[in-house]
Amino acid sequence: MPGKAKVAVLMGSESDLPVMAECVRILDLYGVPYTVKILSAHRSPEQAARFARGAESAGYKVVICGAGAAAHLAGAMAAHTTLPVIGVPLAGSPLAGFDSLLSTVQMPPGIPVATMGVGSMGAKNAGHLAVQILALSNAALRRKLAQRRGLMTTAVLESSTTVPGKLKKLLKD
Ligand code: RP5
C-alpha cells in the first residue's frame, strides 16, 4: 500500500505470513498504508527492540505483532514503545495457540498488549482494531468503518430471510 506507513505489521517468522496476510487484507480494504516485517523476540531480539524504539519517530501509529508458541513478540515490542501494540496469537505449535494466547495476553500492568483471538480471526480483528485506532483522528476512515458495519448488518439480516428455504433443503437431504 503506497503512502507513509501508519501500521507496522510484524511477525516472528515467515511461517506466520499466511495467517498475518489476513490482517494485511483488512488494512488494504481500508486503504491504510503499512509495513510488513519479520522480527523475532527470540531470534533477532536486538533488531526487534531497535524497531520498537524507533517506531513512533518513524511515523507509525499502531504496531501489530503476530507470533506463535512462546509468543513474546508483542510484549517485547510493547516494552520499548508507548504506541498501541496489538498482539495476534498464532496456532501451529502442538498446543494449538493456547500457548501463544497466554504468552501474549498476560502482560504486567503498565505494559498492555491488546490481544486478539487466536489465528486468522485474530489477524483480521487486528487489522480492524488498527483501523479503528487510526479512525480516532481520521473522519474518512470513520465513515468507511460505519459503512462496513452497515454492510455486515445487511448481510446478517438478508441471510436470516433465506434461512427457512435453506433449512428445508438441508432437512430433505
Ligand atoms: C514463533 O515461533 C514464530 O512466531 C512462529 O509462529 C513459531 C515457529 O517459528 P518457525 O520455527 O516456523 O520459524 O517465534
PDB file of C-alpha atoms and ligand atoms in Angstrom:
ATOM      1  CA  MET A   1       0.000   0.000   0.000  1.00  0.00           C
ATOM      2  CA  PRO A   2       1.606   3.306  -1.073  1.00  0.00           C
ATOM      3  CA  GLY A   3       1.913   6.281   1.298  1.00  0.00           C
ATOM      4  CA  LYS A   4       3.739   6.657   4.570  1.00  0.00           C
ATOM      5  CA  ALA A   5       3.139   3.531   6.602  1.00  0.00           C
ATOM      6  CA  LYS A   6       0.923   4.102   9.639  1.00  0.00           C
ATOM      7  CA  VAL A   7       0.776   0.499  10.786  1.00  0.00           C
ATOM      8  CA  ALA A   8       3.681  -1.869  11.350  1.00  0.00           C
ATOM      9  CA  VAL A   9       2.673  -5.486  10.826  1.00  0.00           C
ATOM     10  CA  LEU A  10       5.323  -7.656  12.454  1.00  0.00           C
ATOM     11  CA  MET A  11       5.590 -11.396  12.790  1.00  0.00           C
ATOM     12  CA  GLY A  12       8.029 -13.735  14.453  1.00  0.00           C
ATOM     13  CA  SER A  13       8.664 -15.964  11.464  1.00  0.00           C
ATOM     14  CA  GLU A  14       7.963 -16.217   7.764  1.00  0.00           C
ATOM     15  CA  SER A  15       5.852 -19.252   8.680  1.00  0.00           C
ATOM     16  CA  ASP A  16       3.374 -16.759  10.223  1.00  0.00           C
ATOM     17  CA  LEU A  17       2.851 -14.947   6.919  1.00  0.00           C
ATOM     18  CA  PRO A  18      -0.159 -16.877   5.545  1.00  0.00           C
ATOM     19  CA  VAL A  19      -2.248 -16.029   8.621  1.00  0.00           C
ATOM     20  CA  MET A  20      -0.939 -12.484   9.025  1.00  0.00           C
ATOM     21  CA  ALA A  21      -1.824 -11.832   5.374  1.00  0.00           C
ATOM     22  CA  GLU A  22      -5.435 -11.809   6.624  1.00  0.00           C
ATOM     23  CA  CYS A  23      -4.564  -8.749   8.699  1.00  0.00           C
ATOM     24  CA  VAL A  24      -2.934  -7.023   5.755  1.00  0.00           C
ATOM     25  CA  ARG A  25      -6.014  -7.739   3.637  1.00  0.00           C
ATOM     26  CA  ILE A  26      -8.115  -5.679   6.070  1.00  0.00           C
ATOM     27  CA  LEU A  27      -5.659  -2.760   6.017  1.00  0.00           C
ATOM     28  CA  ASP A  28      -5.792  -2.878   2.202  1.00  0.00           C
ATOM     29  CA  LEU A  29      -9.577  -2.840   2.334  1.00  0.00           C
ATOM     30  CA  TYR A  30      -9.454   0.500   4.154  1.00  0.00           C
ATOM     31  CA  GLY A  31      -6.524   1.879   2.152  1.00  0.00           C
ATOM     32  CA  VAL A  32      -4.325   2.119   5.234  1.00  0.00           C
ATOM     33  CA  PRO A  33      -0.580   2.157   4.442  1.00  0.00           C
ATOM     34  CA  TYR A  34       1.536  -0.389   6.331  1.00  0.00           C
ATOM     35  CA  THR A  35       4.934  -2.034   6.532  1.00  0.00           C
ATOM     36  CA  VAL A  36       5.383  -5.790   6.974  1.00  0.00           C
ATOM     37  CA  LYS A  37       8.484  -7.147   8.716  1.00  0.00           C
ATOM     38  CA  ILE A  38       9.730 -10.406  10.160  1.00  0.00           C
ATOM     39  CA  LEU A  39      11.227  -9.693  13.577  1.00  0.00           C
ATOM     40  CA  SER A  40      11.623 -12.233  16.344  1.00  0.00           C
ATOM     41  CA  ALA A  41      11.689 -11.502  20.069  1.00  0.00           C
ATOM     42  CA  HIS A  42      13.940 -14.531  20.491  1.00  0.00           C
ATOM     43  CA  ARG A  43      15.894 -14.891  17.255  1.00  0.00           C
ATOM     44  CA  SER A  44      16.516 -11.218  16.446  1.00  0.00           C
ATOM     45  CA  PRO A  45      15.972  -9.515  19.829  1.00  0.00           C
ATOM     46  CA  GLU A  46      18.278  -6.523  19.206  1.00  0.00           C
ATOM     47  CA  GLN A  47      16.682  -5.693  15.865  1.00  0.00           C
ATOM     48  CA  ALA A  48      13.178  -6.114  17.284  1.00  0.00           C
ATOM     49  CA  ALA A  49      13.910  -3.769  20.195  1.00  0.00           C
ATOM     50  CA  ARG A  50      15.509  -1.212  17.871  1.00  0.00           C
ATOM     51  CA  PHE A  51      12.472  -1.257  15.612  1.00  0.00           C
ATOM     52  CA  ALA A  52      10.117  -0.726  18.572  1.00  0.00           C
ATOM     53  CA  ARG A  53      12.196   2.149  19.958  1.00  0.00           C
ATOM     54  CA  GLY A  54      12.175   3.927  16.583  1.00  0.00           C
ATOM     55  CA  ALA A  55       8.590   3.106  15.589  1.00  0.00           C
ATOM     56  CA  GLU A  56       6.986   6.332  16.807  1.00  0.00           C
ATOM     57  CA  SER A  57       9.560   8.642  15.241  1.00  0.00           C
ATOM     58  CA  ALA A  58       9.270   6.604  12.030  1.00  0.00           C
ATOM     59  CA  GLY A  59       5.627   7.726  11.893  1.00  0.00           C
ATOM     60  CA  TYR A  60       3.864   4.525  12.924  1.00  0.00           C
ATOM     61  CA  LYS A  61       0.676   4.892  14.956  1.00  0.00           C
ATOM     62  CA  VAL A  62      -0.027   1.236  15.687  1.00  0.00           C
ATOM     63  CA  VAL A  63       2.140  -1.882  15.916  1.00  0.00           C
ATOM     64  CA  ILE A  64       0.601  -5.292  15.181  1.00  0.00           C
ATOM     65  CA  CYS A  65       2.540  -8.408  16.180  1.00  0.00           C
ATOM     66  CA  GLY A  66       1.697 -11.963  15.215  1.00  0.00           C
ATOM     67  CA  ALA A  67       3.615 -14.799  16.826  1.00  0.00           C
ATOM     68  CA  GLY A  68       3.131 -18.417  17.758  1.00  0.00           C
ATOM     69  CA  ALA A  69       4.231 -20.793  20.543  1.00  0.00           C
ATOM     70  CA  ALA A  70       6.122 -18.843  23.279  1.00  0.00           C
ATOM     71  CA  ALA A  71       4.789 -15.696  21.650  1.00  0.00           C
ATOM     72  CA  HIS A  72       6.719 -12.828  23.226  1.00  0.00           C
ATOM     73  CA  LEU A  73       6.988 -10.511  20.232  1.00  0.00           C
ATOM     74  CA  ALA A  74       4.038  -8.250  21.090  1.00  0.00           C
ATOM     75  CA  GLY A  75       5.095  -7.934  24.725  1.00  0.00           C
ATOM     76  CA  ALA A  76       8.709  -7.305  23.817  1.00  0.00           C
ATOM     77  CA  MET A  77       7.647  -4.551  21.408  1.00  0.00           C
ATOM     78  CA  ALA A  78       5.298  -3.020  23.982  1.00  0.00           C
ATOM     79  CA  ALA A  79       8.224  -2.842  26.408  1.00  0.00           C
ATOM     80  CA  HIS A  80      10.006  -0.429  24.072  1.00  0.00           C
ATOM     81  CA  THR A  81       7.219   1.828  22.795  1.00  0.00           C
ATOM     82  CA  THR A  82       4.116   3.624  24.065  1.00  0.00           C
ATOM     83  CA  LEU A  83       2.378   3.176  20.706  1.00  0.00           C
ATOM     84  CA  PRO A  84      -0.630   0.849  20.939  1.00  0.00           C
ATOM     85  CA  VAL A  85       0.532  -2.736  20.377  1.00  0.00           C
ATOM     86  CA  ILE A  86      -1.945  -5.328  19.117  1.00  0.00           C
ATOM     87  CA  GLY A  87      -0.981  -8.969  19.592  1.00  0.00           C
ATOM     88  CA  VAL A  88      -2.173 -11.857  17.434  1.00  0.00           C
ATOM     89  CA  PRO A  89      -1.541 -15.276  18.996  1.00  0.00           C
ATOM     90  CA  LEU A  90      -0.954 -17.812  16.247  1.00  0.00           C
ATOM     91  CA  ALA A  91      -1.671 -21.530  16.302  1.00  0.00           C
ATOM     92  CA  GLY A  92       0.731 -24.071  14.814  1.00  0.00           C
ATOM     93  CA  SER A  93       2.507 -25.438  17.857  1.00  0.00           C
ATOM     94  CA  PRO A  94       1.441 -28.727  19.495  1.00  0.00           C
ATOM     95  CA  LEU A  95      -0.619 -26.624  21.933  1.00  0.00           C
ATOM     96  CA  ALA A  96      -2.609 -25.148  19.027  1.00  0.00           C
ATOM     97  CA  GLY A  97      -2.290 -21.496  20.000  1.00  0.00           C
ATOM     98  CA  PHE A  98      -3.293 -21.737  23.655  1.00  0.00           C
ATOM     99  CA  ASP A  99       0.389 -21.247  24.476  1.00  0.00           C
ATOM    100  CA  SER A 100       0.622 -18.141  22.259  1.00  0.00           C
ATOM    101  CA  LEU A 101      -2.619 -16.734  23.647  1.00  0.00           C
ATOM    102  CA  LEU A 102      -1.385 -16.882  27.241  1.00  0.00           C
ATOM    103  CA  SER A 103       2.100 -15.665  26.295  1.00  0.00           C
ATOM    104  CA  THR A 104       0.585 -12.635  24.550  1.00  0.00           C
ATOM    105  CA  VAL A 105      -2.284 -11.702  26.823  1.00  0.00           C
ATOM    106  CA  GLN A 106      -0.826 -11.919  30.329  1.00  0.00           C
ATOM    107  CA  MET A 107       1.151  -8.688  30.344  1.00  0.00           C
ATOM    108  CA  PRO A 108       2.224  -6.985  33.550  1.00  0.00           C
ATOM    109  CA  PRO A 109       0.234  -3.843  34.488  1.00  0.00           C
ATOM    110  CA  GLY A 110       1.524  -0.763  32.686  1.00  0.00           C
ATOM    111  CA  ILE A 111       2.689  -2.564  29.537  1.00  0.00           C
ATOM    112  CA  PRO A 112      -0.543  -3.551  27.785  1.00  0.00           C
ATOM    113  CA  VAL A 113      -0.914  -5.624  24.646  1.00  0.00           C
ATOM    114  CA  ALA A 114      -4.362  -5.554  23.023  1.00  0.00           C
ATOM    115  CA  THR A 115      -4.645  -9.291  22.478  1.00  0.00           C
ATOM    116  CA  MET A 116      -6.834 -10.656  19.694  1.00  0.00           C
ATOM    117  CA  GLY A 117      -8.268 -14.141  19.247  1.00  0.00           C
ATOM    118  CA  VAL A 118      -6.076 -16.990  18.022  1.00  0.00           C
ATOM    119  CA  GLY A 119      -5.286 -17.370  14.331  1.00  0.00           C
ATOM    120  CA  SER A 120      -6.948 -15.823  11.307  1.00  0.00           C
ATOM    121  CA  MET A 121      -9.942 -14.382  13.207  1.00  0.00           C
ATOM    122  CA  GLY A 122      -7.482 -12.565  15.440  1.00  0.00           C
ATOM    123  CA  ALA A 123      -5.365 -11.467  12.481  1.00  0.00           C
ATOM    124  CA  LYS A 124      -8.408  -9.937  10.807  1.00  0.00           C
ATOM    125  CA  ASN A 125      -9.516  -8.237  14.002  1.00  0.00           C
ATOM    126  CA  ALA A 126      -6.017  -6.829  14.479  1.00  0.00           C
ATOM    127  CA  GLY A 127      -6.481  -5.081  11.134  1.00  0.00           C
ATOM    128  CA  HIS A 128      -9.935  -3.839  12.113  1.00  0.00           C
ATOM    129  CA  LEU A 129      -8.757  -2.585  15.501  1.00  0.00           C
ATOM    130  CA  ALA A 130      -5.791  -0.779  13.940  1.00  0.00           C
ATOM    131  CA  VAL A 131      -8.201   0.957  11.555  1.00  0.00           C
ATOM    132  CA  GLN A 132     -10.455   1.915  14.474  1.00  0.00           C
ATOM    133  CA  ILE A 133      -7.483   3.425  16.311  1.00  0.00           C
ATOM    134  CA  LEU A 134      -6.447   5.420  13.243  1.00  0.00           C
ATOM    135  CA  ALA A 135     -10.064   6.481  12.715  1.00  0.00           C
ATOM    136  CA  LEU A 136      -9.983   8.406  16.002  1.00  0.00           C
ATOM    137  CA  SER A 137      -8.193  11.163  14.088  1.00  0.00           C
ATOM    138  CA  ASN A 138      -9.440  10.413  10.570  1.00  0.00           C
ATOM    139  CA  ALA A 139     -13.043  11.204   9.615  1.00  0.00           C
ATOM    140  CA  ALA A 140     -12.819   9.422   6.242  1.00  0.00           C
ATOM    141  CA  LEU A 141     -11.839   6.179   7.983  1.00  0.00           C
ATOM    142  CA  ARG A 142     -14.681   6.640  10.456  1.00  0.00           C
ATOM    143  CA  ARG A 143     -17.123   6.902   7.552  1.00  0.00           C
ATOM    144  CA  LYS A 144     -15.683   3.760   5.935  1.00  0.00           C
ATOM    145  CA  LEU A 145     -15.965   1.858   9.228  1.00  0.00           C
ATOM    146  CA  ALA A 146     -19.595   2.886   9.638  1.00  0.00           C
ATOM    147  CA  GLN A 147     -20.317   1.869   6.038  1.00  0.00           C
ATOM    148  CA  ARG A 148     -18.789  -1.598   6.516  1.00  0.00           C
ATOM    149  CA  ARG A 149     -20.668  -2.151   9.752  1.00  0.00           C
ATOM    150  CA  GLY A 150     -23.845  -1.296   7.841  1.00  0.00           C
ATOM    151  CA  LEU A 151     -22.973  -3.845   5.140  1.00  0.00           C
ATOM    152  CA  MET A 152     -22.388  -6.514   7.791  1.00  0.00           C
ATOM    153  CA  THR A 153     -25.772  -5.829   9.351  1.00  0.00           C
ATOM    154  CA  THR A 154     -27.480  -6.011   5.962  1.00  0.00           C
ATOM    155  CA  ALA A 155     -25.749  -9.324   5.192  1.00  0.00           C
ATOM    156  CA  VAL A 156     -26.875 -10.854   8.507  1.00  0.00           C
ATOM    157  CA  LEU A 157     -30.473  -9.717   8.052  1.00  0.00           C
ATOM    158  CA  GLU A 158     -30.542 -10.933   4.444  1.00  0.00           C
ATOM    159  CA  SER A 159     -29.166 -14.351   5.417  1.00  0.00           C
ATOM    160  CA  SER A 160     -31.912 -14.599   8.002  1.00  0.00           C
ATOM    161  CA  THR A 161     -34.570 -14.204   5.301  1.00  0.00           C
ATOM    162  CA  THR A 162     -33.123 -17.056   3.197  1.00  0.00           C
ATOM    163  CA  VAL A 163     -32.713 -19.431   6.161  1.00  0.00           C
ATOM    164  CA  PRO A 164     -36.165 -21.108   6.009  1.00  0.00           C
ATOM    165  CA  GLY A 165     -35.561 -22.246   2.396  1.00  0.00           C
ATOM    166  CA  LYS A 166     -32.039 -23.450   3.131  1.00  0.00           C
ATOM    167  CA  LEU A 167     -33.157 -25.301   6.246  1.00  0.00           C
ATOM    168  CA  LYS A 168     -35.941 -27.032   4.315  1.00  0.00           C
ATOM    169  CA  LYS A 169     -33.394 -28.211   1.731  1.00  0.00           C
ATOM    170  CA  LEU A 170     -30.972 -29.427   4.431  1.00  0.00           C
ATOM    171  CA  LEU A 171     -33.681 -31.371   6.210  1.00  0.00           C
ATOM    172  CA  LYS A 172     -34.711 -33.012   2.931  1.00  0.00           C
ATOM    173  CA  ASP A 173     -31.121 -34.252   2.166  1.00  0.00           C
TER     174      ASP A 173
HETATM  175  C1  RP5 B   1       7.417 -18.127  16.754  1.00  0.00           C
HETATM  176  O1  RP5 B   1       7.682 -19.481  16.613  1.00  0.00           O
HETATM  177  C2  RP5 B   1       7.004 -17.664  15.396  1.00  0.00           C
HETATM  178  O2  RP5 B   1       6.160 -16.543  15.507  1.00  0.00           O
HETATM  179  C3  RP5 B   1       6.301 -18.850  14.810  1.00  0.00           C
HETATM  180  O3  RP5 B   1       4.890 -18.769  14.972  1.00  0.00           O
HETATM  181  C4  RP5 B   1       6.834 -20.021  15.619  1.00  0.00           C
HETATM  182  C5  RP5 B   1       7.585 -21.026  14.792  1.00  0.00           C
HETATM  183  O4  RP5 B   1       8.572 -20.383  14.012  1.00  0.00           O
HETATM  184  P1  RP5 B   1       9.337 -21.173  12.846  1.00  0.00           P
HETATM  185  O5  RP5 B   1      10.080 -22.295  13.512  1.00  0.00           O
HETATM  186  O6  RP5 B   1       8.287 -21.658  11.885  1.00  0.00           O
HETATM  187  O7  RP5 B   1      10.264 -20.161  12.220  1.00  0.00           O
HETATM  188  O8  RP5 B   1       8.532 -17.422  17.189  1.00  0.00           O
END
